[in-house]
Amino acid sequence: MRIKWFSLIRITGLICVLLYHFFQMRYTGGFIGVDIFFTFSGYLITALIIDEFSRSQKFRLRDFYYRRVMRILPPLVLMICIVLPFTLLVGKDYITDLTRQITSAVGFVTNIFEIKTGGTYESRFIPHLFVHTWSLAIEVQFYLIWGFLLYLLTKVSTSVKQFRLRVLAGSALLAVGSATAMYLGAQGLSEFSPIYFSSVTHIFPFFVGSVLGSIAGIQDLMPAFSASVEKHWTKNKALAFMVINLALLFILAYFLRFDRRETYMFGFILASLFAAGAIFGANILHRKTLDVKEPQIFVYLADISYSVYLFHWPLFVVLSKQFSNGIAALLTTILSVIFASFSYYFLEPLLRGKPVSLVGREVNFKQIVTPLGGFMTLAIGFGVFLCLQAPTISSLEENLMLGGIQQDVGKLDMAYAKATAPKNETPVAADQNTGIPAGTTIIGDSVTLGSRSYLLEHMTDVDIDAEGNRTMNLAYDVLMNLQNSGQLRKNVVICIGTNSLDDYQEQTQKVINDLKPGHHLIFITPHDGHADSSYNSYKLGVWERTLPSKYKFITIGDWDQVARAHQEVFEGTDGTHFGGREDASKLYLDCIQDALKRAEKTPVKK
């Protein structure tokens, strides 16, 4: 039995995800499209299992797993085989760690792989081609666990009513437990990807759907629900309820941000509840419009939605490096629809043993065995070739790693030199009145770390302390340690802000207030290639530009302005980092040195 209007739920989820990936700076919360899919899957699977138990008093677990594998695996394998040749259009960074990416995807453990390797959903480096299969991993993990638990429940339940109530109670308990784990896990975090990827913290949308599925199923309904539909719900009321919930999902997707704690405390649970509300409304609308035919375009888009989701991300990652964002989005959509249609309407039915009509001729599985076998042989061979060529880490990550190692070695050399220096050795030049060492101290984040070697080669009397993912509060700690140990030089350059927390003003003000007299303070505005005016990094830059009018000892080096005027130097990067690129490093150096020259014309802090 096909429920009309469920197509709109799937289409909404797909649109949200596509808008987010294509236009991330404008549609910042579209990632909840995945939660819409999660909620719908939880509902559908639970409702179908209850229907099966209601019909036969049995639930065939092996058949359930077989159906899931045949629906999920063929499009996934096809996607990997088709996408890999596209990687020839881009550099090797885009196939970084390809072997583990592929094995994680087909093994349905991408979410675990991303957590273990420190992956981020909003990647700050070269994005993994198959990072989007993290959601598929959680879905399969849900099917394995939930299917087995319901199988056990069928063995100890003596009636459909008892089974349904136990499913309802178990779903509610697991939904609350997982949502609570996400709520608590979000406290104190600045990088939310680990709890986003985790099955424990992000599986609750499935169970929200399961709660609904145990009440308002597909064929076998809870009597109270059935009576309520007949008594209280009209076609117009059901339509309005569905539309309102879908609208709320789009509104939520427009305002949510991946890097905001509120998203994890409330956003995802709201998305799941709105999705459940839309499913509920669609279910009732179906029962009130039995004589109405659903538009075929809705059915078609819903049918291919899963495969479009699979194809769109890696294709967009590659094509967005060849074309403008709009053209890449258009080409990605067209190719994804073509490949998804081929998978759903041709390949998958044949693999399940169903003949397919093609150009007026009937085609069966036996007829495609030879060409399919040849295609798979070529695809596997090409995949092995690419895996052998793939680097373990991207050039950007390698650059940052080397920068960190060189910085650590430099610190050890300085400590050793200081410990073994003769007592009468001439110390670093310092101001006679204040005792503050001359020169410059740069405190930076991963952007600075990537260009650290270049800066040291082209600057004199400079110390650089940089670290990836450093926020202003951590920079403050570094500043205080250097100041208290007498190592903080006269010119203090703060290159922080790409990773900005909500309290960026408060933390920056602490730097300003607690810096001792005798120093120039230079802020280098942060540049994030993905940021718009809603991002904290952008807001920090705007606020920093106001500081020289309030504090005469503060100078601004406007790296964000320079970077936006020279976007060509970020080609092939994530739009923020440029470590290892001499043209970009020179621009960064020029920005810092220009600020230092201007700072020398201003008074030090009194």
PDB file of N, CA, C and O in Angstrom, residues 6-7 9-15 18 37 40 71 298-312 336 340-341 344:
ATOM      1  N   PHE A   6       3.268  11.134   0.949  1.00  0.00           N
ATOM      2  CA  PHE A   6       4.551  10.903   1.608  1.00  0.00           C
ATOM      3  C   PHE A   6       5.695  11.390   0.716  1.00  0.00           C
ATOM      4  O   PHE A   6       6.790  11.704   1.198  1.00  0.00           O
ATOM      5  N   SER A   7       5.434  11.436  -0.568  1.00  0.00           N
ATOM      6  CA  SER A   7       6.447  11.924  -1.504  1.00  0.00           C
ATOM      7  C   SER A   7       6.916  13.325  -1.125  1.00  0.00           C
ATOM      8  O   SER A   7       8.105  13.662  -1.267  1.00  0.00           O
ATOM      9  N   ILE A   9       7.270  14.574   1.766  1.00  0.00           N
ATOM     10  CA  ILE A   9       8.219  14.521   2.889  1.00  0.00           C
ATOM     11  C   ILE A   9       9.622  14.259   2.347  1.00  0.00           C
ATOM     12  O   ILE A   9      10.590  14.938   2.710  1.00  0.00           O
ATOM     13  N   ARG A  10       9.733  13.266   1.489  1.00  0.00           N
ATOM     14  CA  ARG A  10      11.041  12.936   0.913  1.00  0.00           C
ATOM     15  C   ARG A  10      11.593  14.092   0.082  1.00  0.00           C
ATOM     16  O   ARG A  10      12.789  14.404   0.146  1.00  0.00           O
ATOM     17  N   ILE A  11      10.727  14.704  -0.706  1.00  0.00           N
ATOM     18  CA  ILE A  11      11.168  15.817  -1.557  1.00  0.00           C
ATOM     19  C   ILE A  11      11.648  16.985  -0.697  1.00  0.00           C
ATOM     20  O   ILE A  11      12.658  17.628  -1.000  1.00  0.00           O
ATOM     21  N   THR A  12      10.937  17.261   0.395  1.00  0.00           N
ATOM     22  CA  THR A  12      11.362  18.329   1.303  1.00  0.00           C
ATOM     23  C   THR A  12      12.741  18.049   1.869  1.00  0.00           C
ATOM     24  O   THR A  12      13.604  18.936   1.905  1.00  0.00           O
ATOM     25  N   GLY A  13      12.971  16.820   2.311  1.00  0.00           N
ATOM     26  CA  GLY A  13      14.281  16.453   2.836  1.00  0.00           C
ATOM     27  C   GLY A  13      15.368  16.627   1.798  1.00  0.00           C
ATOM     28  O   GLY A  13      16.453  17.156   2.084  1.00  0.00           O
ATOM     29  N   LEU A  14      15.098  16.200   0.569  1.00  0.00           N
ATOM     30  CA  LEU A  14      16.091  16.298  -0.498  1.00  0.00           C
ATOM     31  C   LEU A  14      16.384  17.757  -0.841  1.00  0.00           C
ATOM     32  O   LEU A  14      17.547  18.152  -0.988  1.00  0.00           O
ATOM     33  N   ILE A  15      15.347  18.581  -0.966  1.00  0.00           N
ATOM     34  CA  ILE A  15      15.540  19.989  -1.294  1.00  0.00           C
ATOM     35  C   ILE A  15      16.383  20.688  -0.228  1.00  0.00           C
ATOM     36  O   ILE A  15      17.286  21.478  -0.531  1.00  0.00           O
ATOM     37  N   LEU A  18      20.048  19.607  -0.681  1.00  0.00           N
ATOM     38  CA  LEU A  18      20.643  20.183  -1.892  1.00  0.00           C
ATOM     39  C   LEU A  18      20.916  21.678  -1.727  1.00  0.00           C
ATOM     40  O   LEU A  18      21.993  22.178  -2.095  1.00  0.00           O
ATOM     41  N   PHE A  37      14.762  12.678   6.574  1.00  0.00           N
ATOM     42  CA  PHE A  37      14.879  11.305   6.066  1.00  0.00           C
ATOM     43  C   PHE A  37      14.925  10.299   7.211  1.00  0.00           C
ATOM     44  O   PHE A  37      14.303   9.231   7.147  1.00  0.00           O
ATOM     45  N   PHE A  40      11.452   9.886   8.715  1.00  0.00           N
ATOM     46  CA  PHE A  40      10.580   9.156   7.795  1.00  0.00           C
ATOM     47  C   PHE A  40      10.952   7.674   7.750  1.00  0.00           C
ATOM     48  O   PHE A  40      10.073   6.801   7.755  1.00  0.00           O
ATOM     49  N   ARG A  71      17.859  -2.482  -1.430  1.00  0.00           N
ATOM     50  CA  ARG A  71      17.450  -1.095  -1.679  1.00  0.00           C
ATOM     51  C   ARG A  71      18.616  -0.130  -1.509  1.00  0.00           C
ATOM     52  O   ARG A  71      18.712   0.884  -2.209  1.00  0.00           O
ATOM     53  N   PHE A 298       5.620  14.168  -8.293  1.00  0.00           N
ATOM     54  CA  PHE A 298       5.925  13.942  -6.880  1.00  0.00           C
ATOM     55  C   PHE A 298       6.441  12.526  -6.671  1.00  0.00           C
ATOM     56  O   PHE A 298       7.412  12.296  -5.952  1.00  0.00           O
ATOM     57  N   VAL A 299       5.748  11.576  -7.295  1.00  0.00           N
ATOM     58  CA  VAL A 299       6.135  10.167  -7.158  1.00  0.00           C
ATOM     59  C   VAL A 299       7.542   9.954  -7.703  1.00  0.00           C
ATOM     60  O   VAL A 299       8.378   9.289  -7.076  1.00  0.00           O
ATOM     61  N   TYR A 300       7.806  10.525  -8.868  1.00  0.00           N
ATOM     62  CA  TYR A 300       9.114  10.347  -9.515  1.00  0.00           C
ATOM     63  C   TYR A 300      10.243  10.906  -8.656  1.00  0.00           C
ATOM     64  O   TYR A 300      11.254  10.237  -8.410  1.00  0.00           O
ATOM     65  N   LEU A 301      10.086  12.133  -8.185  1.00  0.00           N
ATOM     66  CA  LEU A 301      11.141  12.753  -7.377  1.00  0.00           C
ATOM     67  C   LEU A 301      11.365  12.005  -6.070  1.00  0.00           C
ATOM     68  O   LEU A 301      12.503  11.882  -5.602  1.00  0.00           O
ATOM     69  N   ALA A 302      10.285  11.506  -5.481  1.00  0.00           N
ATOM     70  CA  ALA A 302      10.420  10.733  -4.245  1.00  0.00           C
ATOM     71  C   ALA A 302      11.141   9.417  -4.508  1.00  0.00           C
ATOM     72  O   ALA A 302      11.972   8.975  -3.708  1.00  0.00           O
ATOM     73  N   ASP A 303      10.821   8.774  -5.638  1.00  0.00           N
ATOM     74  CA  ASP A 303      11.448   7.493  -5.973  1.00  0.00           C
ATOM     75  C   ASP A 303      12.967   7.615  -6.095  1.00  0.00           C
ATOM     76  O   ASP A 303      13.708   6.732  -5.651  1.00  0.00           O
ATOM     77  N   ILE A 304      13.422   8.692  -6.714  1.00  0.00           N
ATOM     78  CA  ILE A 304      14.862   8.817  -6.975  1.00  0.00           C
ATOM     79  C   ILE A 304      15.589   9.612  -5.894  1.00  0.00           C
ATOM     80  O   ILE A 304      16.802   9.826  -5.995  1.00  0.00           O
ATOM     81  N   SER A 305      14.885  10.059  -4.865  1.00  0.00           N
ATOM     82  CA  SER A 305      15.481  10.962  -3.868  1.00  0.00           C
ATOM     83  C   SER A 305      16.705  10.358  -3.186  1.00  0.00           C
ATOM     84  O   SER A 305      17.712  11.051  -2.978  1.00  0.00           O
ATOM     85  N   TYR A 306      16.639   9.075  -2.831  1.00  0.00           N
ATOM     86  CA  TYR A 306      17.772   8.446  -2.147  1.00  0.00           C
ATOM     87  C   TYR A 306      19.007   8.438  -3.041  1.00  0.00           C
ATOM     88  O   TYR A 306      20.111   8.809  -2.614  1.00  0.00           O
ATOM     89  N   SER A 307      18.839   8.042  -4.304  1.00  0.00           N
ATOM     90  CA  SER A 307      19.981   7.974  -5.210  1.00  0.00           C
ATOM     91  C   SER A 307      20.498   9.363  -5.566  1.00  0.00           C
ATOM     92  O   SER A 307      21.711   9.556  -5.736  1.00  0.00           O
ATOM     93  N   VAL A 308      19.603  10.341  -5.696  1.00  0.00           N
ATOM     94  CA  VAL A 308      20.055  11.711  -5.946  1.00  0.00           C
ATOM     95  C   VAL A 308      20.917  12.183  -4.775  1.00  0.00           C
ATOM     96  O   VAL A 308      21.963  12.828  -4.972  1.00  0.00           O
ATOM     97  N   TYR A 309      20.487  11.849  -3.566  1.00  0.00           N
ATOM     98  CA  TYR A 309      21.282  12.208  -2.386  1.00  0.00           C
ATOM     99  C   TYR A 309      22.682  11.600  -2.480  1.00  0.00           C
ATOM    100  O   TYR A 309      23.684  12.273  -2.194  1.00  0.00           O
ATOM    101  N   LEU A 310      22.755  10.340  -2.893  1.00  0.00           N
ATOM    102  CA  LEU A 310      24.050   9.671  -2.983  1.00  0.00           C
ATOM    103  C   LEU A 310      24.960  10.334  -4.015  1.00  0.00           C
ATOM    104  O   LEU A 310      26.147  10.552  -3.767  1.00  0.00           O
ATOM    105  N   PHE A 311      24.416  10.643  -5.183  1.00  0.00           N
ATOM    106  CA  PHE A 311      25.232  11.153  -6.287  1.00  0.00           C
ATOM    107  C   PHE A 311      25.616  12.616  -6.130  1.00  0.00           C
ATOM    108  O   PHE A 311      26.706  13.022  -6.560  1.00  0.00           O
ATOM    109  N   HIS A 312      24.737  13.415  -5.541  1.00  0.00           N
ATOM    110  CA  HIS A 312      24.928  14.861  -5.660  1.00  0.00           C
ATOM    111  C   HIS A 312      26.184  15.369  -4.972  1.00  0.00           C
ATOM    112  O   HIS A 312      26.870  16.266  -5.498  1.00  0.00           O
ATOM    113  N   SER A 336      22.865  13.956 -11.395  1.00  0.00           N
ATOM    114  CA  SER A 336      22.353  13.141 -10.286  1.00  0.00           C
ATOM    115  C   SER A 336      20.994  12.544 -10.630  1.00  0.00           C
ATOM    116  O   SER A 336      20.723  11.374 -10.337  1.00  0.00           O
ATOM    117  N   ALA A 340      20.448   8.633 -10.945  1.00  0.00           N
ATOM    118  CA  ALA A 340      19.489   8.096  -9.976  1.00  0.00           C
ATOM    119  C   ALA A 340      18.328   7.396 -10.678  1.00  0.00           C
ATOM    120  O   ALA A 340      17.852   6.349 -10.232  1.00  0.00           O
ATOM    121  N   SER A 341      17.864   7.973 -11.773  1.00  0.00           N
ATOM    122  CA  SER A 341      16.769   7.363 -12.538  1.00  0.00           C
ATOM    123  C   SER A 341      17.199   6.017 -13.109  1.00  0.00           C
ATOM    124  O   SER A 341      16.439   5.035 -13.081  1.00  0.00           O
ATOM    125  N   TYR A 344      17.256   3.524 -10.117  1.00  0.00           N
ATOM    126  CA  TYR A 344      15.971   3.121  -9.527  1.00  0.00           C
ATOM    127  C   TYR A 344      15.076   2.367 -10.506  1.00  0.00           C
ATOM    128  O   TYR A 344      14.438   1.382 -10.135  1.00  0.00           O
TER     129      TYR A 344
END
